[in-house]
XYZ file of C-alpha atoms in Angstrom:
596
model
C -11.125 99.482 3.548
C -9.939 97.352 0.549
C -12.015 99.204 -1.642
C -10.579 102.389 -0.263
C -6.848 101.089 -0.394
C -7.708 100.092 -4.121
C -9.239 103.846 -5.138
C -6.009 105.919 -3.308
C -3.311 103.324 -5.483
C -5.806 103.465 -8.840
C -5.338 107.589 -8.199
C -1.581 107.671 -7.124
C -1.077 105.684 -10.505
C -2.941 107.848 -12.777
C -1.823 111.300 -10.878
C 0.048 112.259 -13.854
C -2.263 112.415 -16.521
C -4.546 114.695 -14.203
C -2.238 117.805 -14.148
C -5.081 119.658 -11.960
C -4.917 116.904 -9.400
C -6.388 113.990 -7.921
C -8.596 114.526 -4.910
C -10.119 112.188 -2.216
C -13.820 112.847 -0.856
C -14.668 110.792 2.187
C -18.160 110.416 2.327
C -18.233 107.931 5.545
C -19.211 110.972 7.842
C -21.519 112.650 5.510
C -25.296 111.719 6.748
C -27.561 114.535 4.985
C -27.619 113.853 1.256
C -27.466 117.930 1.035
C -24.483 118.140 2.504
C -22.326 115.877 -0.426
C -22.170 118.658 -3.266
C -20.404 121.244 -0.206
C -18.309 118.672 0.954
C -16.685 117.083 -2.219
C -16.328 120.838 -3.610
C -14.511 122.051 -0.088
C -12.669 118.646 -0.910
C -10.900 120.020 -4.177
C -10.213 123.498 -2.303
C -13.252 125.463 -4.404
C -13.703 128.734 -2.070
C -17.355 128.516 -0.506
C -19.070 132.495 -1.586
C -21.456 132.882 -3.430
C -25.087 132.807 -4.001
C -25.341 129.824 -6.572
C -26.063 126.761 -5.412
C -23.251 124.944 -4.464
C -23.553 122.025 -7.254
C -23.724 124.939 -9.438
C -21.007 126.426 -8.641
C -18.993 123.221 -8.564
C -19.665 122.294 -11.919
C -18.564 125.887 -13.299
C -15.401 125.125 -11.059
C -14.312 122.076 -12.495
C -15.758 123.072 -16.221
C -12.226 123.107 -17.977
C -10.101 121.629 -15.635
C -8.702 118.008 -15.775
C -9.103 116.212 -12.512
C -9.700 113.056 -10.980
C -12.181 112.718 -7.878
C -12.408 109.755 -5.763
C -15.779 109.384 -4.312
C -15.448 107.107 -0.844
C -17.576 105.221 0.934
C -20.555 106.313 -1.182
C -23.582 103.631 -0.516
C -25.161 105.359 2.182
C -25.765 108.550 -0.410
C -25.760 106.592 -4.035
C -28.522 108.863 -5.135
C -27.223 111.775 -4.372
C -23.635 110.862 -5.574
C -24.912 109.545 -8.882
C -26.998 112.941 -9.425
C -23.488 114.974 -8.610
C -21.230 112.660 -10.871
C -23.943 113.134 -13.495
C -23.874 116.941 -13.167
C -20.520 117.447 -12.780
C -19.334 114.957 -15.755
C -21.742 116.767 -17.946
C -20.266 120.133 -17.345
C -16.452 119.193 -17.214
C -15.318 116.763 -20.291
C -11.880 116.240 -18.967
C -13.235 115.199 -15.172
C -13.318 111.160 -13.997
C -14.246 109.829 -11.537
C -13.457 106.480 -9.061
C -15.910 106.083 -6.511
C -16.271 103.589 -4.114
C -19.297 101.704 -2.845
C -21.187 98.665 -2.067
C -24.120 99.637 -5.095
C -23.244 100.597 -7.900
C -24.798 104.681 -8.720
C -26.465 103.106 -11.957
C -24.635 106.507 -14.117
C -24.442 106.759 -18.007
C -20.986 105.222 -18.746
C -20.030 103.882 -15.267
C -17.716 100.659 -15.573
C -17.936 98.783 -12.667
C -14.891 96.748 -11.373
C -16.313 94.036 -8.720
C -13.191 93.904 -5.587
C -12.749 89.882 -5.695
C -11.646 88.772 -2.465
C -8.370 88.113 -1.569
C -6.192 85.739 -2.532
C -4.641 83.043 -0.278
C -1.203 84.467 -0.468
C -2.428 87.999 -0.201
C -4.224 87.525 2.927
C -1.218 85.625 4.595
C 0.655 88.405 3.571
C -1.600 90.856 4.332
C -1.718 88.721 7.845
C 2.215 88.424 8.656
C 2.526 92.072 7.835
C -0.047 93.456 10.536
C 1.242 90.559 13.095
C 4.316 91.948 12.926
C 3.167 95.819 13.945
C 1.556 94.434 16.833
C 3.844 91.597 17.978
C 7.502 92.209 17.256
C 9.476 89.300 15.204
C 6.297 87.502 14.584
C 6.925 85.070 11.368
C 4.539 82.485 9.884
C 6.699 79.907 10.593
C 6.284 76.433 8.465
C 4.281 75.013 11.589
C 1.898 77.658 11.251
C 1.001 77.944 7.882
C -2.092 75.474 7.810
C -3.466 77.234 11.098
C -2.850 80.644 9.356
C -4.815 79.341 5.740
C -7.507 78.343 8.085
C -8.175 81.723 10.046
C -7.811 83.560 6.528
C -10.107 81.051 5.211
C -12.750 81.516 8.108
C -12.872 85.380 7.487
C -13.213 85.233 3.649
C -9.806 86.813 3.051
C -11.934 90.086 4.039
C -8.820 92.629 4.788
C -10.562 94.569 8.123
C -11.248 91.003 9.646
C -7.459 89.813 9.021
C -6.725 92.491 10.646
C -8.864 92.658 13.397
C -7.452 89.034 13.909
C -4.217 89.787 13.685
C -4.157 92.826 16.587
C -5.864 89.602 18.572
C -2.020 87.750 17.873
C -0.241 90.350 20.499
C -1.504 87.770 23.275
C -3.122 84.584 21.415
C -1.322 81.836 19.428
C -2.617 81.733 15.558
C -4.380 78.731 16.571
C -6.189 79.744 19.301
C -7.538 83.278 17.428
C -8.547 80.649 14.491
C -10.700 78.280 17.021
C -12.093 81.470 18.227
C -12.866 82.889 15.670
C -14.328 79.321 14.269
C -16.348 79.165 17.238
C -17.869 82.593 17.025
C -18.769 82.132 13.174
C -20.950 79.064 14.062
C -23.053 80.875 16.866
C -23.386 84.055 14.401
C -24.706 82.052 11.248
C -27.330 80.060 13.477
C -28.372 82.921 14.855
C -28.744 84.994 11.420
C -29.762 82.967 8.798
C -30.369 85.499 6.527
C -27.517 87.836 6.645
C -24.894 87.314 3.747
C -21.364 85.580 3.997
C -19.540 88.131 3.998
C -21.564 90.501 6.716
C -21.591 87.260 8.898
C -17.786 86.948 8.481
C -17.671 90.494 9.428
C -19.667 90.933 11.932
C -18.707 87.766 14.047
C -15.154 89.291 13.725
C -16.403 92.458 15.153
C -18.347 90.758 17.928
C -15.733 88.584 19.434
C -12.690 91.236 19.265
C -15.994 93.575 20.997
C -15.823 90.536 23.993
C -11.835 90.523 23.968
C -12.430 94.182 25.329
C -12.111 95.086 28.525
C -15.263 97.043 30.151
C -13.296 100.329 30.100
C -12.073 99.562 26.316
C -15.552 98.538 24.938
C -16.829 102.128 26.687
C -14.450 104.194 24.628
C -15.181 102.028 21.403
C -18.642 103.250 22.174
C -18.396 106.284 23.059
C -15.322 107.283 20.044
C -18.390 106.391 17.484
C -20.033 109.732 18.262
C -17.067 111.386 16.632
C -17.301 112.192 12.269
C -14.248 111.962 10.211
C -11.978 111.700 12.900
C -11.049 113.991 16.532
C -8.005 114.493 18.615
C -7.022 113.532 22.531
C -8.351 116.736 23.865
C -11.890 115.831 22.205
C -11.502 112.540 23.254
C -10.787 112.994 26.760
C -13.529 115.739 26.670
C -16.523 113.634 25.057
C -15.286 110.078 26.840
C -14.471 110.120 29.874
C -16.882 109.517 33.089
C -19.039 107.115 34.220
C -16.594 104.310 33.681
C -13.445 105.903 32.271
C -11.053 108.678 33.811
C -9.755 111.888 31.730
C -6.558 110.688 32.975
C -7.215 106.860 31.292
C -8.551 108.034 27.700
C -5.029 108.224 26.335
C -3.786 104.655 27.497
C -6.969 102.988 26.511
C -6.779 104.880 22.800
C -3.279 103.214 22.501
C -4.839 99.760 23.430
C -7.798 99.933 20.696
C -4.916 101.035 18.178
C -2.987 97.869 18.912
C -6.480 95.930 18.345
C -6.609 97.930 15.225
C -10.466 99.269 16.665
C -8.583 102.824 16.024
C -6.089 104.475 13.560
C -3.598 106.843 14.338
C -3.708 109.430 11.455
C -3.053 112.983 11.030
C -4.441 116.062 9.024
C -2.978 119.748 7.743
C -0.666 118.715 10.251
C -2.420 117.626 13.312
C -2.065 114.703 14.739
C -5.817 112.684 14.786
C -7.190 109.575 15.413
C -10.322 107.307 13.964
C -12.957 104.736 13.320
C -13.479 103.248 10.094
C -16.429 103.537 9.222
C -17.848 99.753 9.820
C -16.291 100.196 13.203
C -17.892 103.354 14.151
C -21.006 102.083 12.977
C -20.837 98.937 15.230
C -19.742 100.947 18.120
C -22.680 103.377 17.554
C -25.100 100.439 17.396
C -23.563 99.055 21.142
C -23.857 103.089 22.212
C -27.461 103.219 21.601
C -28.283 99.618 23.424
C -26.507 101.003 25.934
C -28.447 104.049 26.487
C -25.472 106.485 26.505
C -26.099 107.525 23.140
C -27.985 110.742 23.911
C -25.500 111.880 26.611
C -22.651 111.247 24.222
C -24.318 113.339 21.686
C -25.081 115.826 24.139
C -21.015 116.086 25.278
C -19.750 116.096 21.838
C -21.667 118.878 21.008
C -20.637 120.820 23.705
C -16.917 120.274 23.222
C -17.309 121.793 19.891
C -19.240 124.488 21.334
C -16.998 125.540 23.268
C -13.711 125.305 20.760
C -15.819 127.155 18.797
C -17.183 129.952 20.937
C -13.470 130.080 22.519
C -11.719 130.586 18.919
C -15.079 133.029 18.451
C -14.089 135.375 21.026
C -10.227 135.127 20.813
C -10.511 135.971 17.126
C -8.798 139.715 16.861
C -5.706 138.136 18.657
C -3.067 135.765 17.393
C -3.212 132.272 16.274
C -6.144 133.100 13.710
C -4.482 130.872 11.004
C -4.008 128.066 13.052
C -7.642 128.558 14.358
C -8.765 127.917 10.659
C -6.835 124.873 10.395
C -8.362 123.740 13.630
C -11.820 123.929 12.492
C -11.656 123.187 9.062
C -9.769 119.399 10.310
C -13.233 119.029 12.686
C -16.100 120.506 9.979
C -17.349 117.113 9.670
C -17.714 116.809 13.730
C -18.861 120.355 13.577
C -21.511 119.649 11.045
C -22.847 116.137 12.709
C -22.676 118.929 15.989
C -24.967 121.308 14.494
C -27.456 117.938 14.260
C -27.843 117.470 17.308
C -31.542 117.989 18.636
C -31.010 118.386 22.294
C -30.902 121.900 22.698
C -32.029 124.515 19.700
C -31.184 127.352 21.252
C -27.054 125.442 21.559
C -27.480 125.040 17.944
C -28.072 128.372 17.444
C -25.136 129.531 19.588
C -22.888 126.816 17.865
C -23.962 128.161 14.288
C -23.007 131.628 15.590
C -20.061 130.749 16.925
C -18.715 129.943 13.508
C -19.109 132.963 12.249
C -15.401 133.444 10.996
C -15.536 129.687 9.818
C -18.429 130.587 7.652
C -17.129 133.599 6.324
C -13.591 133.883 6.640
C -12.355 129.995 6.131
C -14.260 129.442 3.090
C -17.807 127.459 4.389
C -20.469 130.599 3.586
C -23.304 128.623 1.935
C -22.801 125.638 4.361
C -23.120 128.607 7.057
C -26.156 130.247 5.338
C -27.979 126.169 5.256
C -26.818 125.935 9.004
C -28.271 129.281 10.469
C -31.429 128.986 8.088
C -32.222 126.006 9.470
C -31.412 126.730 13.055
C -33.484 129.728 12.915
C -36.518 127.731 11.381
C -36.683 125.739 14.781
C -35.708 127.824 17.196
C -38.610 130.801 16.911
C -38.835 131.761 20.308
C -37.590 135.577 20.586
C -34.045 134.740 22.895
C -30.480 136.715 22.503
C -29.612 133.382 20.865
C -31.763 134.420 17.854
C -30.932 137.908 17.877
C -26.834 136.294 17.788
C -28.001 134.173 14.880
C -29.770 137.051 13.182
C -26.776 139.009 12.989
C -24.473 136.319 12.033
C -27.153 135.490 8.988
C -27.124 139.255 8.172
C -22.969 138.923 8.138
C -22.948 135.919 6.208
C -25.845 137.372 3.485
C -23.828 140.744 3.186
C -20.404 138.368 2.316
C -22.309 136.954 -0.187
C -23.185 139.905 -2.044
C -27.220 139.492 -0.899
C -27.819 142.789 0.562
C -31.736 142.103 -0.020
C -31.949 139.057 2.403
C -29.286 140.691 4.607
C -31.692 143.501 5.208
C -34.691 141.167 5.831
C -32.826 139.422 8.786
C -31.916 142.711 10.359
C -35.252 143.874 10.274
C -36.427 141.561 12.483
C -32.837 141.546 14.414
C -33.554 145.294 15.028
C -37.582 144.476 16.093
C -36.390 141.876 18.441
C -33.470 143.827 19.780
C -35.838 146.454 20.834
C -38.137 143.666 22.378
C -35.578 142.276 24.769
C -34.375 145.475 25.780
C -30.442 144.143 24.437
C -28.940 147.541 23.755
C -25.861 145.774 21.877
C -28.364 144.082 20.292
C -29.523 147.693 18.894
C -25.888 148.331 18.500
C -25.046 145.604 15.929
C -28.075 146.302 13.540
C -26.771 149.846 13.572
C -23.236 148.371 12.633
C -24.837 146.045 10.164
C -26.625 148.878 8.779
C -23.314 150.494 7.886
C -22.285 147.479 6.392
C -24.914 147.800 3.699
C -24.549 151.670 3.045
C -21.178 150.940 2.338
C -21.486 148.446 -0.085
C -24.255 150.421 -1.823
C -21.689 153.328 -1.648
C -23.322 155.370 0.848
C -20.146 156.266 2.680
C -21.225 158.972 5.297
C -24.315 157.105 6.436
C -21.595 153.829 7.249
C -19.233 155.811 8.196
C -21.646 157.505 10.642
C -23.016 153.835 11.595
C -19.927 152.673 12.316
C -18.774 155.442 14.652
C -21.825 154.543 16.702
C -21.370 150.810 16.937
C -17.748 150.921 18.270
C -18.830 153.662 20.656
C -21.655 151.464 22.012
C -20.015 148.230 22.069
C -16.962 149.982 23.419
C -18.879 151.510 26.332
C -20.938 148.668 26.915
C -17.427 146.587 27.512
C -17.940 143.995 24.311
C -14.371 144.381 23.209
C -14.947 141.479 20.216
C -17.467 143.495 18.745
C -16.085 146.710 18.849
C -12.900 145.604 17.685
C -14.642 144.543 14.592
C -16.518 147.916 13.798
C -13.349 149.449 14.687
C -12.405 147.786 12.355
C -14.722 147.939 9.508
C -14.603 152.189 10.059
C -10.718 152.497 9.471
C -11.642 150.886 6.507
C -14.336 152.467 5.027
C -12.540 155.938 6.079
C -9.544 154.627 4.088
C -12.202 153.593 0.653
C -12.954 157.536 0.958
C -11.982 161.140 0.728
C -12.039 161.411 4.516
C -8.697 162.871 5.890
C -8.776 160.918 8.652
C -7.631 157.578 7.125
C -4.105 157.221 7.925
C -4.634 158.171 11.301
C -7.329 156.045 11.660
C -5.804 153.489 9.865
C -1.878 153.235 11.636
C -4.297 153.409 15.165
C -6.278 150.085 13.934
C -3.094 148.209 12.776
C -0.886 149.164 15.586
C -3.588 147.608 17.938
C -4.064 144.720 15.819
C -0.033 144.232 15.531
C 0.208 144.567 19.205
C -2.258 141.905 19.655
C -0.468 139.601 16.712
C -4.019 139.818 14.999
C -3.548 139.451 10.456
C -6.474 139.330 8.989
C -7.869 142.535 10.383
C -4.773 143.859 9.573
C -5.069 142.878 5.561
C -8.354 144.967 5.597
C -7.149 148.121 6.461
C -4.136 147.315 4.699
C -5.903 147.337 2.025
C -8.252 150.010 2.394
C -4.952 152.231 2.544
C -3.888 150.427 -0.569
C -7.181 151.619 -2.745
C -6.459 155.259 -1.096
C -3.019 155.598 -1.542
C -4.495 154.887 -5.403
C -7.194 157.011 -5.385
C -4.643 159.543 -4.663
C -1.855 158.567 -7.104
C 0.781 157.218 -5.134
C 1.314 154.283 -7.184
C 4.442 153.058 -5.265
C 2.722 153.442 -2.049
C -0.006 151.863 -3.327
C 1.872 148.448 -4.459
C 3.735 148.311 -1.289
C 0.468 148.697 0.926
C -0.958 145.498 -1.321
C 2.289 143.352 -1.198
C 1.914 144.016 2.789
C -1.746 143.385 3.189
C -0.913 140.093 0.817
C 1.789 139.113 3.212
C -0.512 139.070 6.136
C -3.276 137.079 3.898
C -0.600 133.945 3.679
C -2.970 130.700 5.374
C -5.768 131.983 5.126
C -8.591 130.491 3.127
C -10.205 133.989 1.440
C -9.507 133.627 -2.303
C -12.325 136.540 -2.578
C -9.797 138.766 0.035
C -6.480 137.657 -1.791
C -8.683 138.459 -5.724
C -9.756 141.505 -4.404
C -6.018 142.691 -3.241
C -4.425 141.587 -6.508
C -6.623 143.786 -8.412
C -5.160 146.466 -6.280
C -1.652 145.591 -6.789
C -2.576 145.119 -10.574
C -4.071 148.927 -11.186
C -1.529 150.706 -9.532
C 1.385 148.042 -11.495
C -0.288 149.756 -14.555
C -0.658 153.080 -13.167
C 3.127 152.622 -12.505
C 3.545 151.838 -16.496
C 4.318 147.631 -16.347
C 1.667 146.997 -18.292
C 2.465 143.143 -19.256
C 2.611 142.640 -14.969
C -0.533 144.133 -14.735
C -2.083 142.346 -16.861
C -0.829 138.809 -15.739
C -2.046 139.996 -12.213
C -5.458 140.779 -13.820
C -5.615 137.054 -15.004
C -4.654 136.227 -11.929
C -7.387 138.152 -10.071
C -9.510 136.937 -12.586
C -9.029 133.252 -12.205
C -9.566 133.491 -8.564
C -12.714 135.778 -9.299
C -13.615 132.232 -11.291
C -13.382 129.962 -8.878
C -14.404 132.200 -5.933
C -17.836 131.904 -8.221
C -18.925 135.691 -8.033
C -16.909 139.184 -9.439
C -15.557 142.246 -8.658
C -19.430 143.891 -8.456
C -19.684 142.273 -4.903
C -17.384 144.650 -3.569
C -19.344 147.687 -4.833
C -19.306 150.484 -7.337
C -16.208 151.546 -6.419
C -13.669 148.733 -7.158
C -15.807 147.901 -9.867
C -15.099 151.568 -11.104
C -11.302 150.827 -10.951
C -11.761 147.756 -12.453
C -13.269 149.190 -15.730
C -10.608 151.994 -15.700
């Protein structure tokens, strides 16, 4: 926590000289070493597409920009964290960074500031001030001030155990948390010889605020450990309660453990959140597994996710898509450690398809591609969940421009469709199918393909899926001579407006907007863009918002403002950049317009 304090005022205080900004990677949550390059590039807002690797990518990202990164809590993944700061230092000259840790990552050029403990009059301080939070009008008064150097003494001046200690003062007398405390330390170090000061110090303060807990307290502490990066009350109440705790109790006992300073109130995009740090998660993970809890707990977090996600999943053509970006992109660490669990592998498949739009449309496609890969390694056996998962590969391969791979997966999607029988199984591949012929310019064959999906879907009563190939045809009629676009087109959006659905809507906006091109209606053309732009505002699809400013920009010029075109182009072009793939992705056709 010091260290962490430390980092975030070292980065407030050199903000200015890093005009591309300074950015904070947590690394607490992180367990899988290949998980660090994604995370610390989602971090600094670099869009996840492409087919690079990620670390790749990243470095190409950050290549001429000037930026600070704060690496956090990084001793659990020093390896991996001294192999990215390597990479990425090498590529981008103007890039530092500050990280955090207990080992140093042994880089070319590292300078290594040791965190001395704190002074005597910093840890009074430090003391009085969280006192007060928890125990209004609390003072060090002149009588207390030897009993207060003692307790700071006895916990090193380590800031988490002050503080600890000091939640203790809501009910105790300074002296009576310092005998304690004093009393605790001497059972610890004869019973651990070997551990260091400091750990001892730490760990004795964790152990007797641990027995200051009631039964119902120390079961939340236990259970809350299960949670990465952070969660909400909903989660909470969802994961924690039974056997012990009421639904109806989570929310009284979460404002206890705050005023113990066990958990933080904290907020993100917005959303109000709670968590561990990390030492405190840890410890309540370690009493989680002696209890024997841990696999249930594991087994109920994952299931509250799985059910956000396959709720936001199904919902998606409706409102509130935005705000069901936020949502998941606050829990992708929770959703991650999620995806880890080994209970079920058929779950994890269902979980990894149920985050289909957070894969593709908020920004996470290579994570996605890792996730379902490795779900389908596992789970072999020939179940709709792996057809689901085949599919959503096959989507997330096509977004990425890997049409080869994509067609791989719904080869066997199609063999296995026909195995169980699952005619919207059958249905999907066809839709998929149409996908590819359209990127490969084959417009009647996906135009054709598409026809028959919704049709089949439609009939069938799967009004998600249908609504999607609805979709994708109004588009594709729209990206061709077809006379049927507009038609098509006003029938899509007046659903989707009905239904207060926007990112749908930006497709076949613009789809119409490349028409209306095609065609020559310049003006037509720039106010179907600035529309379909409009309706793009929150979401995370740099590739979506590129591809519509090259739109806007080609019919600017076709309209004669050349000098606005051409700043658009940059534009377009920058986001192209970072996006870390090009215009070609989106076919012959806008590459065509492109060149023209």
């Amino acid at each position: 926590m010091a260290r962490t304090r430390l980092a975030l005022e070292a980065a407030a205080g050199a903000a200015k000289t890093f005009p591309d900004g300074a950015w904070l990677v947590d690394l607490a949550a992180v367990r899988e070493p290949a998980a660090v390059a994604g995370v610390a590039a989602t971090a600094l807002g670099m869009p996840d597409l492409g087919t690079l690797p990620v670390l790749e990518r990243f470095a190409g990202y950050l290549a001429e920009r000037r930026a600070l990164i704060v690496l956090d809590n990084c001793e659990h993944l020093a390896g991996i964290c001294a192999e990215l700061a390597k990479v990425l230092l090498s590529a981008a000259p103007d890039l530092r960074i500050l990280a955090t840790s207990r080992h140093t990552l042994g880089v070319t050029g590292e300078h290594v500031f040791t965190v001395p403990p704190m002074t005597s009059e910093d840890a009074v301080g430090l003391l009085q001030d969280r006192a007060a939070a928890v125990r209004s009008g609390f003072e060090v008064g002149e009588g207390d001030r030897a009993e207060v150097a003692r307790l700071c003494a006895d916990v090193d001046g380590l800031p988490l155990a002050i503080e600890v200690a000091a939640s203790r003062l809501r009910t105790l007398t300074v002296a009576q948390v310092a005998d304690r405390l004093e009393d605790r330390f001497g059972l610890l170090t004869s019973g651990s010889p070997i551990a260091l000061p400091h750990q001892r110090t730490l760990r004795g303060a964790m152990d007797w605020s641990y027995k200051l807990c009631t039964r119902a307290e120390r079961l939340l502490w236990n259970r809350l450990s299960v949670f990465a990066g952070g969660f909400d009350l909903d989660a909470a109440e969802a994961v924690c309660a039974g056997d012990g705790i009421g639904e109806h109790e989570v929310l009284d006992l979460l404002d206890r453990l705050i005023g113990q300073s066990v958990v933080l109130a904290t907020e993100a995009e917005g959303l109000p959140r709670f968590q561990l740090l990390e030492t405190i998660r840890q410890y309540g993970r370690e009493q989680l597994a002696a209890s024997g809890e841990e696999e249930r707990a594991l087994r109920q977090h994952r299931d509250f996710f799985l059910t956000l996600a396959e709720h936001i999943d199904k919902g998606w053509y409706g409102p509130g898509q935005v705000e069901a970006l936020v949502r998941l992109r606050v829990e992708h660490t929770n959703l991650l450690a999620a995806l880890e669990c080994d209970a079920d592998p058929q779950a994890r498949l269902a979980l990894a398809v149920a985050l289909s739009f957070h894969w593709c449309v908020g920004g996470f496609l290579t994570e996605g591609r890792r996730q379902l890969d490795r779900a389908l390694a596992v789970a072999t056996e020939p179940t709709p969940a792996r057809a689901a998962a085949l599919l959503t590969a096959t989507r997330v391969a096509q977004t990425q421009g890997d049409l080869v791979m994509a067609d791989r997966w719904l080869d066997e999607a199609e063999d296995l469709g026909e195995q169980l029988g699952d005619p919207a199984v059958r249905a999907q591949v066809g839709g998929f199918r149409g996908v590819s012929a359209h990127y490969r310019a084959q417009w009647e064959e996906s135009i054709s393909r598409y026809e028959e999906a919704w049709t089949a879907l439609a009939a069938l009563g799967d009004a998600r899926h249908a609504s999607a190939w609805m979709l994708s045809l109004a588009c594709v009629q729209a990206y061709t001579a077809d006379p049927r676009p507009a038609e098509a087109g006003r029938r899509v959006i007046a659903t989707f407006e009905a239904s207060g659905e926007r990112w749908g809507r930006a497709m076949v906006l613009t789809a119409r907007c490349q028409n209306a091109w095609d065609r020559g209606g310049e003006e037509a053309a720039k106010a179907l863009a600035l529309s379909a732009l409009e309706n793009m505002r929150g979401f995370n699809d740099s590739a979506m918002v590129a591809r519509i400013l090259e739109l806007l920009a080609w019919a600017t010029g076709s309209g004669g403002d050349h000098k606005r075109a051409a700043r658009l182009l940059g534009a377009a072009g920058a986001l192209w950049h970072d996006v870390g793939t090009s215009i070609l992705a989106f076919g012959p056709q806008m590459a065509e317009g492109h060149t023209r």
